[in-house]
Amino acid sequence: QRLENEQTKITNDIKRMAKQNQMETVKIMAKDLVRTRTYITKLIKMRANIQAISLNMQTLKSTAQMSDSMKQVTRTLVKMNGQMKLPALQKTLRDFEKESAKMEMKEEMMSDAMDDVFDQEGDDE
């Protein structure tokens, strides 16, 4: 902002000096104007580079956080796998399936018996 104000001031001074026909002063001021514009360009480039570096740093920080999270999940999964006894789990599931089948058969037998009773009551009437 300050350099842009300086550039505007130099441009106005150059115009004023040119009207007064002071060409040597105009040449010196023109060089100063070019130098100021070069500084402005360099400043803009530096600002862009700093923003790019900042973005890279944020990306690295996010990557590090994600890596830490993945480590914690891995530790949790290892713990869970260590606590889970696969043979015991398989036995429990087989027992459940067996008991569930028994229950299903009993329900079917009860249903058939109830149907028979209701059918007999209907015949008696």
mmCIF file of C-alpha atoms in Angstrom:
data_model
loop_
_atom_site.group_PDB
_atom_site.id
_atom_site.type_symbol
_atom_site.label_atom_id
_atom_site.label_comp_id
_atom_site.label_asym_id
_atom_site.label_seq_id
_atom_site.Cartn_x
_atom_site.Cartn_y
_atom_site.Cartn_z
ATOM 1 C CA GLN A 1 0.000 0.000 0.000
ATOM 2 C CA ARG A 2 2.771 2.386 0.957
ATOM 3 C CA LEU A 3 4.766 1.551 -2.190
ATOM 4 C CA GLU A 4 1.681 2.060 -4.352
ATOM 5 C CA ASN A 5 1.162 5.479 -2.769
ATOM 6 C CA GLU A 6 4.824 6.236 -3.459
ATOM 7 C CA GLN A 7 4.339 5.163 -7.076
ATOM 8 C CA THR A 8 1.360 7.510 -7.474
ATOM 9 C CA LYS A 9 3.317 10.365 -5.909
ATOM 10 C CA ILE A 10 6.304 9.796 -8.225
ATOM 11 C CA THR A 11 4.026 9.631 -11.287
ATOM 12 C CA ASN A 12 2.422 12.955 -10.336
ATOM 13 C CA ASP A 13 5.856 14.511 -9.696
ATOM 14 C CA ILE A 14 7.094 13.289 -13.106
ATOM 15 C CA LYS A 15 4.105 14.910 -14.842
ATOM 16 C CA ARG A 16 4.670 18.158 -12.934
ATOM 17 C CA MET A 17 8.397 18.210 -13.765
ATOM 18 C CA ALA A 18 7.714 17.367 -17.437
ATOM 19 C CA LYS A 19 5.383 20.376 -17.657
ATOM 20 C CA GLN A 20 8.195 22.509 -16.243
ATOM 21 C CA ASN A 21 10.489 20.981 -18.874
ATOM 22 C CA GLN A 22 13.002 19.589 -16.334
ATOM 23 C CA MET A 23 13.996 16.494 -18.303
ATOM 24 C CA GLU A 24 17.014 15.494 -16.206
ATOM 25 C CA THR A 25 14.836 15.384 -13.099
ATOM 26 C CA VAL A 26 12.147 13.476 -15.039
ATOM 27 C CA LYS A 27 14.735 10.837 -16.076
ATOM 28 C CA ILE A 28 15.881 10.338 -12.489
ATOM 29 C CA MET A 29 12.306 10.141 -11.234
ATOM 30 C CA ALA A 30 11.407 7.694 -14.033
ATOM 31 C CA LYS A 31 14.209 5.413 -12.885
ATOM 32 C CA ASP A 32 12.895 5.729 -9.341
ATOM 33 C CA LEU A 33 9.393 4.855 -10.605
ATOM 34 C CA VAL A 34 10.714 1.742 -12.370
ATOM 35 C CA ARG A 35 12.574 0.758 -9.198
ATOM 36 C CA THR A 36 9.390 1.227 -7.126
ATOM 37 C CA ARG A 37 7.347 -0.882 -9.553
ATOM 38 C CA THR A 38 10.023 -3.599 -9.380
ATOM 39 C CA TYR A 39 9.808 -3.573 -5.571
ATOM 40 C CA ILE A 40 6.015 -3.831 -5.758
ATOM 41 C CA THR A 41 6.290 -6.845 -8.072
ATOM 42 C CA LYS A 42 8.865 -8.495 -5.813
ATOM 43 C CA LEU A 43 6.695 -7.828 -2.776
ATOM 44 C CA ILE A 44 3.678 -9.434 -4.458
ATOM 45 C CA LYS A 45 5.766 -12.484 -5.389
ATOM 46 C CA MET A 46 7.099 -12.783 -1.828
ATOM 47 C CA ARG A 47 3.561 -12.544 -0.439
ATOM 48 C CA ALA A 48 2.428 -15.328 -2.788
ATOM 49 C CA ASN A 49 5.412 -17.497 -1.785
ATOM 50 C CA ILE A 50 4.686 -16.968 1.909
ATOM 51 C CA GLN A 51 1.044 -17.960 1.370
ATOM 52 C CA ALA A 52 2.168 -21.094 -0.496
ATOM 53 C CA ILE A 53 4.529 -22.008 2.336
ATOM 54 C CA SER A 54 1.749 -21.436 4.873
ATOM 55 C CA LEU A 55 -0.557 -23.724 2.889
ATOM 56 C CA ASN A 56 2.145 -26.403 2.738
ATOM 57 C CA MET A 57 2.636 -26.147 6.494
ATOM 58 C CA GLN A 58 -1.113 -26.580 7.077
ATOM 59 C CA THR A 59 -1.108 -29.612 4.786
ATOM 60 C CA LEU A 60 1.817 -31.133 6.675
ATOM 61 C CA LYS A 61 0.081 -30.507 9.996
ATOM 62 C CA SER A 62 -3.106 -32.183 8.733
ATOM 63 C CA THR A 63 -1.106 -35.142 7.434
ATOM 64 C CA ALA A 64 0.635 -35.517 10.792
ATOM 65 C CA GLN A 65 -2.695 -35.430 12.645
ATOM 66 C CA MET A 66 -4.141 -38.034 10.291
ATOM 67 C CA SER A 67 -1.075 -40.212 10.815
ATOM 68 C CA ASP A 68 -1.482 -39.983 14.598
ATOM 69 C CA SER A 69 -5.156 -40.910 14.307
ATOM 70 C CA MET A 70 -4.306 -43.919 12.154
ATOM 71 C CA LYS A 71 -1.745 -45.050 14.758
ATOM 72 C CA GLN A 72 -4.370 -44.850 17.509
ATOM 73 C CA VAL A 73 -6.918 -46.791 15.425
ATOM 74 C CA THR A 74 -4.302 -49.443 14.683
ATOM 75 C CA ARG A 75 -3.496 -49.809 18.386
ATOM 76 C CA THR A 76 -7.203 -50.162 19.187
ATOM 77 C CA LEU A 77 -7.703 -52.788 16.480
ATOM 78 C CA VAL A 78 -4.692 -54.770 17.700
ATOM 79 C CA LYS A 79 -6.102 -54.681 21.240
ATOM 80 C CA MET A 80 -9.531 -55.801 20.039
ATOM 81 C CA ASN A 81 -8.053 -58.629 17.982
ATOM 82 C CA GLY A 82 -6.056 -59.763 21.019
ATOM 83 C CA GLN A 83 -9.152 -59.819 23.205
ATOM 84 C CA MET A 84 -11.355 -61.596 20.677
ATOM 85 C CA LYS A 85 -11.096 -65.394 20.995
ATOM 86 C CA LEU A 86 -12.168 -66.725 17.608
ATOM 87 C CA PRO A 87 -12.749 -70.393 18.613
ATOM 88 C CA ALA A 88 -14.915 -69.338 21.564
ATOM 89 C CA LEU A 89 -16.872 -66.947 19.357
ATOM 90 C CA GLN A 90 -17.422 -69.690 16.766
ATOM 91 C CA LYS A 91 -18.638 -72.084 19.470
ATOM 92 C CA THR A 92 -21.041 -69.462 20.826
ATOM 93 C CA LEU A 93 -22.435 -68.848 17.345
ATOM 94 C CA ARG A 94 -22.862 -72.617 16.726
ATOM 95 C CA ASP A 95 -24.630 -73.007 20.088
ATOM 96 C CA PHE A 96 -26.891 -70.074 19.289
ATOM 97 C CA GLU A 97 -27.755 -71.548 15.903
ATOM 98 C CA LYS A 98 -28.486 -74.954 17.487
ATOM 99 C CA GLU A 99 -30.666 -73.493 20.244
ATOM 100 C CA SER A 100 -32.435 -71.248 17.748
ATOM 101 C CA ALA A 101 -33.244 -74.283 15.576
ATOM 102 C CA LYS A 102 -34.592 -76.151 18.643
ATOM 103 C CA MET A 103 -36.785 -73.177 19.520
ATOM 104 C CA GLU A 104 -38.065 -72.977 15.974
ATOM 105 C CA MET A 105 -38.975 -76.688 16.020
ATOM 106 C CA LYS A 106 -40.802 -76.294 19.350
ATOM 107 C CA GLU A 107 -42.737 -73.304 18.014
ATOM 108 C CA GLU A 108 -43.716 -75.281 14.960
ATOM 109 C CA MET A 109 -44.869 -78.220 17.097
ATOM 110 C CA MET A 110 -46.889 -75.880 19.347
ATOM 111 C CA SER A 111 -48.442 -74.233 16.315
ATOM 112 C CA ASP A 112 -49.395 -77.622 14.836
ATOM 113 C CA ALA A 113 -50.869 -78.733 18.167
ATOM 114 C CA MET A 114 -52.891 -75.516 18.449
ATOM 115 C CA ASP A 115 -54.150 -75.951 14.886
ATOM 116 C CA ASP A 116 -55.195 -79.512 15.677
ATOM 117 C CA VAL A 117 -57.052 -78.394 18.810
ATOM 118 C CA PHE A 118 -58.883 -75.639 16.988
ATOM 119 C CA ASP A 119 -59.703 -77.952 14.111
ATOM 120 C CA GLN A 120 -61.205 -80.504 16.547
ATOM 121 C CA GLU A 121 -63.267 -77.792 18.250
ATOM 122 C CA GLY A 122 -64.584 -76.734 14.878
ATOM 123 C CA ASP A 123 -65.533 -80.336 14.028
ATOM 124 C CA ASP A 124 -67.297 -80.838 17.377
ATOM 125 C CA GLU A 125 -69.649 -77.962 16.775
#
